Amino acid sequence: MNLIIRLLITAIVAYLLTMILPGVHFTGFGGAIIFSIVLGILNLIVKPVLKLFGLPLTIITLGLFTLVINAIIILIADYLIDSMVVDGFWWALIFSILLSVITSLANSMFSDGD
């Protein structure tokens, strides 16, 4: 149940962010739900590989390269999903930063303490 709530929070936040950011677009809320599922799968499979290969750059930049890895994950999701359009790397970077901050806050508010 916790997984479904987290996916819904991610979908809602992503959909609301597309109303604020002119460089990220969904065709509808269904596209945001598909995005949250694909994002979860990419974070599970692709992100650890990118973090491993990017470890030297992450160390050199004191962790800031992780933001670039998050933007790359958003761009991969954009490539895989037809109902999502990201206008470029910088929009993906801004979107990923805002998405991670807002979903972290929302998940902490709706967590049941376990």
N, CA, C and O atoms as CSV, one atom per row, in Angstrom:
chain,resi,resn,atom,element,x,y,z
A,1,MET,N,N,0.818,-1.196,0.000
A,1,MET,CA,C,0.000,0.000,0.000
A,1,MET,C,C,0.863,1.262,0.000
A,1,MET,O,O,0.525,2.261,-0.635
A,2,ASN,N,N,1.991,1.198,0.729
A,2,ASN,CA,C,2.893,2.335,0.801
A,2,ASN,C,C,3.465,2.663,-0.576
A,2,ASN,O,O,3.644,3.831,-0.919
A,3,LEU,N,N,3.752,1.618,-1.368
A,3,LEU,CA,C,4.283,1.823,-2.717
A,3,LEU,C,C,3.277,2.549,-3.597
A,3,LEU,O,O,3.656,3.447,-4.348
A,4,ILE,N,N,2.020,2.186,-3.520
A,4,ILE,CA,C,0.985,2.827,-4.332
A,4,ILE,C,C,0.830,4.293,-3.941
A,4,ILE,O,O,0.666,5.155,-4.805
A,5,ILE,N,N,0.881,4.571,-2.661
A,5,ILE,CA,C,0.769,5.959,-2.190
A,5,ILE,C,C,1.945,6.782,-2.688
A,5,ILE,O,O,1.769,7.919,-3.127
A,6,ARG,N,N,3.152,6.211,-2.621
A,6,ARG,CA,C,4.338,6.934,-3.092
A,6,ARG,C,C,4.282,7.175,-4.599
A,6,ARG,O,O,4.683,8.238,-5.073
A,7,LEU,N,N,3.783,6.184,-5.356
A,7,LEU,CA,C,3.641,6.369,-6.802
A,7,LEU,C,C,2.618,7.450,-7.125
A,7,LEU,O,O,2.822,8.251,-8.036
A,8,LEU,N,N,1.519,7.471,-6.380
A,8,LEU,CA,C,0.503,8.506,-6.591
A,8,LEU,C,C,1.028,9.891,-6.219
A,8,LEU,O,O,0.743,10.868,-6.910
A,9,ILE,N,N,1.790,9.978,-5.137
A,9,ILE,CA,C,2.373,11.266,-4.754
A,9,ILE,C,C,3.320,11.758,-5.845
A,9,ILE,O,O,3.299,12.933,-6.209
A,10,THR,N,N,4.147,10.858,-6.362
A,10,THR,CA,C,5.069,11.231,-7.435
A,10,THR,C,C,4.315,11.669,-8.676
A,10,THR,O,O,4.695,12.647,-9.319
A,11,ALA,N,N,3.250,10.958,-9.020
A,11,ALA,CA,C,2.463,11.317,-10.201
A,11,ALA,C,C,1.788,12.670,-10.024
A,11,ALA,O,O,1.776,13.482,-10.950
A,12,ILE,N,N,1.233,12.918,-8.860
A,12,ILE,CA,C,0.550,14.193,-8.613
A,12,ILE,C,C,1.541,15.350,-8.648
A,12,ILE,O,O,1.274,16.383,-9.262
A,13,VAL,N,N,2.682,15.177,-7.992
A,13,VAL,CA,C,3.685,16.245,-7.971
A,13,VAL,C,C,4.223,16.494,-9.377
A,13,VAL,O,O,4.382,17.646,-9.781
A,14,ALA,N,N,4.505,15.427,-10.128
A,14,ALA,CA,C,5.011,15.587,-11.492
A,14,ALA,C,C,3.986,16.304,-12.367
A,14,ALA,O,O,4.344,17.177,-13.158
A,15,TYR,N,N,2.726,15.938,-12.228
A,15,TYR,CA,C,1.685,16.578,-13.031
A,15,TYR,C,C,1.537,18.064,-12.670
A,15,TYR,O,O,1.369,18.908,-13.550
A,16,LEU,N,N,1.601,18.369,-11.379
A,16,LEU,CA,C,1.498,19.765,-10.960
A,16,LEU,C,C,2.721,20.574,-11.400
A,16,LEU,O,O,2.595,21.754,-11.726
A,17,LEU,N,N,3.893,19.952,-11.412
A,17,LEU,CA,C,5.086,20.651,-11.860
A,17,LEU,C,C,5.025,21.003,-13.347
A,17,LEU,O,O,5.601,22.003,-13.775
A,18,THR,N,N,4.327,20.178,-14.132
A,18,THR,CA,C,4.206,20.502,-15.555
A,18,THR,C,C,3.332,21.729,-15.776
A,18,THR,O,O,3.422,22.378,-16.818
A,19,MET,N,N,2.499,22.045,-14.812
A,19,MET,CA,C,1.701,23.264,-14.922
A,19,MET,C,C,2.536,24.503,-14.608
A,19,MET,O,O,2.200,25.606,-15.039
A,20,ILE,N,N,3.623,24.321,-13.858
A,20,ILE,CA,C,4.489,25.432,-13.479
A,20,ILE,C,C,5.652,25.591,-14.461
A,20,ILE,O,O,5.987,26.706,-14.860
A,21,LEU,N,N,6.257,24.477,-14.844
A,21,LEU,CA,C,7.430,24.507,-15.720
A,21,LEU,C,C,7.016,24.421,-17.186
A,21,LEU,O,O,6.369,23.450,-17.578
A,22,PRO,N,N,7.367,25.400,-17.998
A,22,PRO,CA,C,6.954,25.364,-19.410
A,22,PRO,C,C,7.755,24.389,-20.257
A,22,PRO,O,O,7.396,24.170,-21.414
A,23,GLY,N,N,8.816,23.796,-19.742
A,23,GLY,CA,C,9.651,22.906,-20.537
A,23,GLY,C,C,9.366,21.437,-20.352
A,23,GLY,O,O,10.039,20.604,-20.960
A,24,VAL,N,N,8.377,21.085,-19.522
A,24,VAL,CA,C,8.008,19.689,-19.278
A,24,VAL,C,C,6.510,19.561,-19.493
A,24,VAL,O,O,5.730,20.363,-18.979
A,25,HIS,N,N,6.110,18.544,-20.258
A,25,HIS,CA,C,4.700,18.403,-20.633
A,25,HIS,C,C,4.248,16.950,-20.496
A,25,HIS,O,O,4.990,16.028,-20.836
A,26,PHE,N,N,3.037,16.753,-20.002
A,26,PHE,CA,C,2.340,15.465,-20.020
A,26,PHE,C,C,1.064,15.645,-20.827
A,26,PHE,O,O,0.500,16.739,-20.859
A,27,THR,N,N,0.601,14.573,-21.484
A,27,THR,CA,C,-0.649,14.664,-22.219
A,27,THR,C,C,-1.853,14.606,-21.282
A,27,THR,O,O,-2.945,15.043,-21.645
A,28,GLY,N,N,-1.660,14.074,-20.094
A,28,GLY,CA,C,-2.727,14.003,-19.106
A,28,GLY,C,C,-2.208,13.386,-17.828
A,28,GLY,O,O,-1.026,13.066,-17.710
A,29,PHE,N,N,-3.116,13.220,-16.863
A,29,PHE,CA,C,-2.700,12.650,-15.585
A,29,PHE,C,C,-2.298,11.190,-15.732
A,29,PHE,O,O,-1.455,10.700,-14.981
A,30,GLY,N,N,-2.890,10.496,-16.688
A,30,GLY,CA,C,-2.495,9.105,-16.948
A,30,GLY,C,C,-1.035,9.011,-17.356
A,30,GLY,O,O,-0.338,8.066,-16.987
A,31,GLY,N,N,-0.578,9.986,-18.112
A,31,GLY,CA,C,0.832,10.030,-18.489
A,31,GLY,C,C,1.730,10.234,-17.290
A,31,GLY,O,O,2.837,9.697,-17.242
A,32,ALA,N,N,1.264,11.009,-16.318
A,32,ALA,CA,C,2.032,11.225,-15.091
A,32,ALA,C,C,2.100,9.943,-14.259
A,32,ALA,O,O,3.120,9.670,-13.626
A,33,ILE,N,N,1.035,9.165,-14.255
A,33,ILE,CA,C,1.052,7.890,-13.535
A,33,ILE,C,C,2.020,6.925,-14.207
A,33,ILE,O,O,2.794,6.249,-13.530
A,34,ILE,N,N,1.980,6.859,-15.531
A,34,ILE,CA,C,2.919,6.010,-16.260
A,34,ILE,C,C,4.351,6.477,-16.000
A,34,ILE,O,O,5.253,5.657,-15.829
A,35,PHE,N,N,4.558,7.800,-15.970
A,35,PHE,CA,C,5.880,8.348,-15.677
A,35,PHE,C,C,6.370,7.913,-14.310
A,35,PHE,O,O,7.534,7.538,-14.166
A,36,SER,N,N,5.511,7.954,-13.302
A,36,SER,CA,C,5.950,7.590,-11.956
A,36,SER,C,C,6.320,6.107,-11.881
A,36,SER,O,O,7.245,5.737,-11.158
A,37,ILE,N,N,5.611,5.264,-12.614
A,37,ILE,CA,C,5.943,3.835,-12.638
A,37,ILE,C,C,7.275,3.615,-13.347
A,37,ILE,O,O,8.138,2.893,-12.847
A,38,VAL,N,N,7.441,4.240,-14.514
A,38,VAL,CA,C,8.691,4.100,-15.272
A,38,VAL,C,C,9.858,4.683,-14.484
A,38,VAL,O,O,10.949,4.114,-14.478
A,39,LEU,N,N,9.634,5.810,-13.821
A,39,LEU,CA,C,10.686,6.427,-13.010
A,39,LEU,C,C,11.112,5.501,-11.876
A,39,LEU,O,O,12.302,5.384,-11.582
A,40,GLY,N,N,10.158,4.850,-11.246
A,40,GLY,CA,C,10.489,3.895,-10.192
A,40,GLY,C,C,11.317,2.731,-10.708
A,40,GLY,O,O,12.265,2.300,-10.050
A,41,ILE,N,N,10.966,2.221,-11.882
A,41,ILE,CA,C,11.723,1.117,-12.478
A,41,ILE,C,C,13.126,1.571,-12.865
A,41,ILE,O,O,14.099,0.854,-12.630
A,42,LEU,N,N,13.234,2.764,-13.460
A,42,LEU,CA,C,14.552,3.283,-13.839
A,42,LEU,C,C,15.414,3.543,-12.613
A,42,LEU,O,O,16.616,3.279,-12.637
A,43,ASN,N,N,14.820,4.057,-11.544
A,43,ASN,CA,C,15.571,4.286,-10.315
A,43,ASN,C,C,16.043,2.974,-9.691
A,43,ASN,O,O,17.063,2.937,-9.004
A,44,LEU,N,N,15.305,1.915,-9.933
A,44,LEU,CA,C,15.665,0.620,-9.384
A,44,LEU,C,C,16.760,-0.064,-10.201
A,44,LEU,O,O,17.634,-0.721,-9.635
A,45,ILE,N,N,16.719,0.085,-11.528
A,45,ILE,CA,C,17.618,-0.680,-12.396
A,45,ILE,C,C,18.766,0.167,-12.951
A,45,ILE,O,O,19.928,-0.222,-12.833
A,46,VAL,N,N,18.459,1.306,-13.547
A,46,VAL,CA,C,19.458,2.084,-14.278
A,46,VAL,C,C,20.267,2.999,-13.359
A,46,VAL,O,O,21.474,3.149,-13.545
A,47,LYS,N,N,19.623,3.604,-12.383
A,47,LYS,CA,C,20.302,4.590,-11.538
A,47,LYS,C,C,21.508,4.022,-10.787
A,47,LYS,O,O,22.533,4.701,-10.716
A,48,PRO,N,N,21.438,2.807,-10.221
A,48,PRO,CA,C,22.640,2.284,-9.562
A,48,PRO,C,C,23.825,2.106,-10.519
A,48,PRO,O,O,24.974,2.314,-10.129
A,49,VAL,N,N,23.547,1.725,-11.760
A,49,VAL,CA,C,24.618,1.562,-12.750
A,49,VAL,C,C,25.236,2.922,-13.075
A,49,VAL,O,O,26.458,3.053,-13.144
A,50,LEU,N,N,24.388,3.934,-13.276
A,50,LEU,CA,C,24.903,5.275,-13.559
A,50,LEU,C,C,25.689,5.828,-12.371
A,50,LEU,O,O,26.711,6.488,-12.555
A,51,LYS,N,N,25.217,5.563,-11.164
A,51,LYS,CA,C,25.941,6.029,-9.980
A,51,LYS,C,C,27.302,5.355,-9.864
A,51,LYS,O,O,28.278,5.986,-9.460
A,52,LEU,N,N,27.367,4.070,-10.218
A,52,LEU,CA,C,28.636,3.358,-10.154
A,52,LEU,C,C,29.637,3.935,-11.154
A,52,LEU,O,O,30.793,4.184,-10.812
A,53,PHE,N,N,29.183,4.145,-12.397
A,53,PHE,CA,C,30.078,4.703,-13.407
A,53,PHE,C,C,30.407,6.170,-13.140
A,53,PHE,O,O,31.483,6.641,-13.510
A,54,GLY,N,N,29.498,6.885,-12.507
A,54,GLY,CA,C,29.720,8.297,-12.224
A,54,GLY,C,C,30.339,8.574,-10.876
A,54,GLY,O,O,30.465,9.732,-10.477
A,55,LEU,N,N,30.729,7.525,-10.163
A,55,LEU,CA,C,31.280,7.704,-8.822
A,55,LEU,C,C,32.497,8.633,-8.782
A,55,LEU,O,O,32.564,9.484,-7.895
A,56,PRO,N,N,33.460,8.511,-9.698
A,56,PRO,CA,C,34.587,9.456,-9.637
A,56,PRO,C,C,34.153,10.913,-9.799
A,56,PRO,O,O,34.640,11.790,-9.086
A,57,LEU,N,N,33.242,11.169,-10.730
A,57,LEU,CA,C,32.750,12.544,-10.906
A,57,LEU,C,C,31.930,13.010,-9.708
A,57,LEU,O,O,31.964,14.186,-9.346
A,58,THR,N,N,31.205,12.101,-9.104
A,58,THR,CA,C,30.431,12.456,-7.914
A,58,THR,C,C,31.351,12.834,-6.763
A,58,THR,O,O,31.067,13.766,-6.011
A,59,ILE,N,N,32.447,12.111,-6.630
A,59,ILE,CA,C,33.407,12.438,-5.573
A,59,ILE,C,C,34.079,13.776,-5.848
A,59,ILE,O,O,34.228,14.598,-4.943
A,60,ILE,N,N,34.485,13.995,-7.100
A,60,ILE,CA,C,35.166,15.244,-7.454
A,60,ILE,C,C,34.252,16.452,-7.262
A,60,ILE,O,O,34.698,17.502,-6.801
A,61,THR,N,N,32.972,16.304,-7.614
A,61,THR,CA,C,32.042,17.430,-7.512
A,61,THR,C,C,31.324,17.479,-6.167
A,61,THR,O,O,30.371,18.239,-5.997
A,62,LEU,N,N,31.777,16.672,-5.214
A,62,LEU,CA,C,31.195,16.621,-3.869
A,62,LEU,C,C,29.699,16.301,-3.884
A,62,LEU,O,O,28.932,16.856,-3.097
A,63,GLY,N,N,29.295,15.414,-4.773
A,63,GLY,CA,C,27.919,14.942,-4.830
A,63,GLY,C,C,27.022,15.648,-5.815
A,63,GLY,O,O,25.900,15.198,-6.047
A,64,LEU,N,N,27.475,16.741,-6.405
A,64,LEU,CA,C,26.610,17.479,-7.329
A,64,LEU,C,C,26.343,16.726,-8.631
A,64,LEU,O,O,25.354,16.999,-9.311
A,65,PHE,N,N,27.212,15.785,-8.981
A,65,PHE,CA,C,26.980,15.011,-10.206
A,65,PHE,C,C,25.748,14.130,-10.081
A,65,PHE,O,O,25.194,13.692,-11.090
A,66,THR,N,N,25.315,13.865,-8.858
A,66,THR,CA,C,24.087,13.093,-8.650
A,66,THR,C,C,22.883,13.815,-9.256
A,66,THR,O,O,21.949,13.170,-9.731
A,67,LEU,N,N,22.900,15.140,-9.242
A,67,LEU,CA,C,21.823,15.907,-9.880
A,67,LEU,C,C,21.803,15.657,-11.381
A,67,LEU,O,O,20.732,15.575,-11.981
A,68,VAL,N,N,22.965,15.537,-11.987
A,68,VAL,CA,C,23.055,15.246,-13.413
A,68,VAL,C,C,22.529,13.839,-13.692
A,68,VAL,O,O,21.845,13.619,-14.692
A,69,ILE,N,N,22.843,12.891,-12.816
A,69,ILE,CA,C,22.339,11.525,-12.982
A,69,ILE,C,C,20.818,11.516,-12.898
A,69,ILE,O,O,20.165,10.810,-13.667
A,70,ASN,N,N,20.243,12.285,-11.979
A,70,ASN,CA,C,18.777,12.378,-11.884
A,70,ASN,C,C,18.179,12.972,-13.154
A,70,ASN,O,O,17.136,12.512,-13.618
A,71,ALA,N,N,18.827,13.987,-13.721
A,71,ALA,CA,C,18.330,14.580,-14.968
A,71,ALA,C,C,18.418,13.577,-16.115
A,71,ALA,O,O,17.535,13.540,-16.972
A,72,ILE,N,N,19.465,12.770,-16.138
A,72,ILE,CA,C,19.599,11.748,-17.178
A,72,ILE,C,C,18.490,10.712,-17.047
A,72,ILE,O,O,17.958,10.246,-18.054
A,73,ILE,N,N,18.138,10.349,-15.825
A,73,ILE,CA,C,17.033,9.405,-15.599
A,73,ILE,C,C,15.718,9.997,-16.119
A,73,ILE,O,O,14.916,9.280,-16.717
A,74,ILE,N,N,15.491,11.293,-15.899
A,74,ILE,CA,C,14.286,11.952,-16.410
A,74,ILE,C,C,14.284,11.934,-17.941
A,74,ILE,O,O,13.244,11.694,-18.554
A,75,LEU,N,N,15.426,12.183,-18.555
A,75,LEU,CA,C,15.507,12.169,-20.019
A,75,LEU,C,C,15.306,10.763,-20.586
A,75,LEU,O,O,14.730,10.609,-21.663
A,76,ILE,N,N,15.773,9.742,-19.876
A,76,ILE,CA,C,15.514,8.363,-20.313
A,76,ILE,C,C,14.025,8.058,-20.215
A,76,ILE,O,O,13.457,7.427,-21.106
A,77,ALA,N,N,13.395,8.505,-19.137
A,77,ALA,CA,C,11.948,8.316,-18.996
A,77,ALA,C,C,11.205,9.038,-20.112
A,77,ALA,O,O,10.232,8.512,-20.651
A,78,ASP,N,N,11.656,10.236,-20.462
A,78,ASP,CA,C,11.055,10.990,-21.570
A,78,ASP,C,C,11.178,10.209,-22.869
A,78,ASP,O,O,10.244,10.187,-23.671
A,79,TYR,N,N,12.304,9.579,-23.079
A,79,TYR,CA,C,12.527,8.790,-24.295
A,79,TYR,C,C,11.607,7.574,-24.340
A,79,TYR,O,O,11.136,7.192,-25.412
A,80,LEU,N,N,11.348,6.967,-23.193
A,80,LEU,CA,C,10.547,5.745,-23.147
A,80,LEU,C,C,9.044,5.998,-23.168
A,80,LEU,O,O,8.275,5.125,-23.571
A,81,ILE,N,N,8.620,7.179,-22.739
A,81,ILE,CA,C,7.193,7.465,-22.600
A,81,ILE,C,C,6.757,8.430,-23.700
A,81,ILE,O,O,7.357,9.489,-23.881
A,82,ASP,N,N,5.707,8.054,-24.433
A,82,ASP,CA,C,5.201,8.923,-25.496
A,82,ASP,C,C,4.377,10.089,-24.952
A,82,ASP,O,O,4.260,11.125,-25.606
A,83,SER,N,N,3.810,9.924,-23.767
A,83,SER,CA,C,2.928,10.960,-23.227
A,83,SER,C,C,3.675,12.018,-22.427
A,83,SER,O,O,3.056,12.832,-21.741
A,84,MET,N,N,5.010,12.012,-22.510
A,84,MET,CA,C,5.815,12.989,-21.778
A,84,MET,C,C,6.801,13.635,-22.741
A,84,MET,O,O,7.389,12.963,-23.588
A,85,VAL,N,N,6.974,14.947,-22.603
A,85,VAL,CA,C,7.941,15.674,-23.418
A,85,VAL,C,C,8.746,16.592,-22.503
A,85,VAL,O,O,8.186,17.391,-21.753
A,86,VAL,N,N,10.069,16.464,-22.579
A,86,VAL,CA,C,10.979,17.366,-21.868
A,86,VAL,C,C,11.764,18.112,-22.937
A,86,VAL,O,O,12.338,17.498,-23.837
A,87,ASP,N,N,11.787,19.436,-22.837
A,87,ASP,CA,C,12.363,20.259,-23.898
A,87,ASP,C,C,13.883,20.328,-23.905
A,87,ASP,O,O,14.449,20.925,-24.821
A,88,GLY,N,N,14.562,19.754,-22.938
A,88,GLY,CA,C,16.013,19.776,-22.934
A,88,GLY,C,C,16.585,19.355,-21.600
A,88,GLY,O,O,15.862,19.088,-20.641
A,89,PHE,N,N,17.933,19.303,-21.566
A,89,PHE,CA,C,18.617,18.852,-20.358
A,89,PHE,C,C,18.341,19.765,-19.173
A,89,PHE,O,O,18.116,19.280,-18.063
A,90,TRP,N,N,18.353,21.077,-19.386
A,90,TRP,CA,C,18.177,22.006,-18.262
A,90,TRP,C,C,16.785,21.898,-17.662
A,90,TRP,O,O,16.625,22.002,-16.446
A,91,TRP,N,N,15.772,21.689,-18.506
A,91,TRP,CA,C,14.425,21.486,-17.985
A,91,TRP,C,C,14.349,20.171,-17.204
A,91,TRP,O,O,13.663,20.092,-16.185
A,92,ALA,N,N,15.050,19.146,-17.680
A,92,ALA,CA,C,15.081,17.872,-16.960
A,92,ALA,C,C,15.769,18.041,-15.607
A,92,ALA,O,O,15.346,17.451,-14.614
A,93,LEU,N,N,16.829,18.845,-15.571
A,93,LEU,CA,C,17.539,19.087,-14.321
A,93,LEU,C,C,16.659,19.835,-13.316
A,93,LEU,O,O,16.570,19.447,-12.151
A,94,ILE,N,N,16.020,20.896,-13.768
A,94,ILE,CA,C,15.126,21.670,-12.891
A,94,ILE,C,C,13.960,20.803,-12.416
A,94,ILE,O,O,13.602,20.816,-11.238
A,95,PHE,N,N,13.370,20.046,-13.351
A,95,PHE,CA,C,12.245,19.169,-13.026
A,95,PHE,C,C,12.663,18.111,-12.011
A,95,PHE,O,O,11.921,17.834,-11.068
A,96,SER,N,N,13.841,17.516,-12.190
A,96,SER,CA,C,14.269,16.460,-11.267
A,96,SER,C,C,14.559,17.011,-9.879
A,96,SER,O,O,14.253,16.360,-8.880
A,97,ILE,N,N,15.145,18.201,-9.803
A,97,ILE,CA,C,15.411,18.806,-8.493
A,97,ILE,C,C,14.105,19.100,-7.765
A,97,ILE,O,O,13.936,18.729,-6.603
A,98,LEU,N,N,13.181,19.771,-8.454
A,98,LEU,CA,C,11.899,20.100,-7.817
A,98,LEU,C,C,11.102,18.852,-7.478
A,98,LEU,O,O,10.480,18.782,-6.418
A,99,LEU,N,N,11.114,17.866,-8.367
A,99,LEU,CA,C,10.370,16.632,-8.118
A,99,LEU,C,C,10.909,15.910,-6.895
A,99,LEU,O,O,10.132,15.435,-6.068
A,100,SER,N,N,12.215,15.821,-6.768
A,100,SER,CA,C,12.769,15.104,-5.622
A,100,SER,C,C,12.526,15.851,-4.310
A,100,SER,O,O,12.233,15.225,-3.292
A,101,VAL,N,N,12.644,17.170,-4.323
A,101,VAL,CA,C,12.423,17.940,-3.088
A,101,VAL,C,C,10.959,17.864,-2.655
A,101,VAL,O,O,10.667,17.592,-1.491
A,102,ILE,N,N,10.049,18.103,-3.585
A,102,ILE,CA,C,8.628,18.146,-3.226
A,102,ILE,C,C,8.104,16.763,-2.871
A,102,ILE,O,O,7.320,16.632,-1.931
A,103,THR,N,N,8.518,15.719,-3.602
A,103,THR,CA,C,8.046,14.374,-3.248
A,103,THR,C,C,8.627,13.924,-1.916
A,103,THR,O,O,7.961,13.204,-1.172
A,104,SER,N,N,9.847,14.329,-1.597
A,104,SER,CA,C,10.404,13.989,-0.280
A,104,SER,C,C,9.585,14.632,0.836
A,104,SER,O,O,9.277,13.988,1.839
A,105,LEU,N,N,9.238,15.896,0.657
A,105,LEU,CA,C,8.405,16.575,1.656
A,105,LEU,C,C,7.025,15.930,1.768
A,105,LEU,O,O,6.524,15.707,2.870
A,106,ALA,N,N,6.422,15.634,0.628
A,106,ALA,CA,C,5.083,15.039,0.639
A,106,ALA,C,C,5.111,13.634,1.228
A,106,ALA,O,O,4.221,13.263,1.993
A,107,ASN,N,N,6.126,12.853,0.876
A,107,ASN,CA,C,6.216,11.499,1.449
A,107,ASN,C,C,6.430,11.536,2.947
A,107,ASN,O,O,5.920,10.675,3.663
A,108,SER,N,N,7.176,12.518,3.436
A,108,SER,CA,C,7.370,12.606,4.887
A,108,SER,C,C,6.091,13.024,5.597
A,108,SER,O,O,5.862,12.633,6.742
A,109,MET,N,N,5.260,13.812,4.935
A,109,MET,CA,C,3.994,14.205,5.545
A,109,MET,C,C,2.998,13.055,5.574
A,109,MET,O,O,2.228,12.922,6.525
A,110,PHE,N,N,3.009,12.220,4.534
A,110,PHE,CA,C,2.022,11.145,4.445
A,110,PHE,C,C,2.541,9.803,4.909
A,110,PHE,O,O,1.822,8.809,4.814
A,111,SER,N,N,3.770,9.737,5.411
A,111,SER,CA,C,4.285,8.455,5.892
A,111,SER,C,C,3.619,8.100,7.219
A,111,SER,O,O,3.258,8.972,8.011
A,112,ASP,N,N,3.467,6.797,7.436
A,112,ASP,CA,C,2.793,6.362,8.651
A,112,ASP,C,C,3.757,6.024,9.765
A,112,ASP,O,O,3.369,5.395,10.750
A,113,GLY,N,N,5.004,6.428,9.628
A,113,GLY,CA,C,5.961,6.280,10.713
A,113,GLY,C,C,6.682,4.963,10.771
A,113,GLY,O,O,7.318,4.670,11.784
A,114,ASP,N,N,6.615,4.130,9.711
A,114,ASP,CA,C,7.379,2.876,9.775
A,114,ASP,C,C,8.607,2.972,8.989
A,114,ASP,O,O,9.376,2.013,8.926
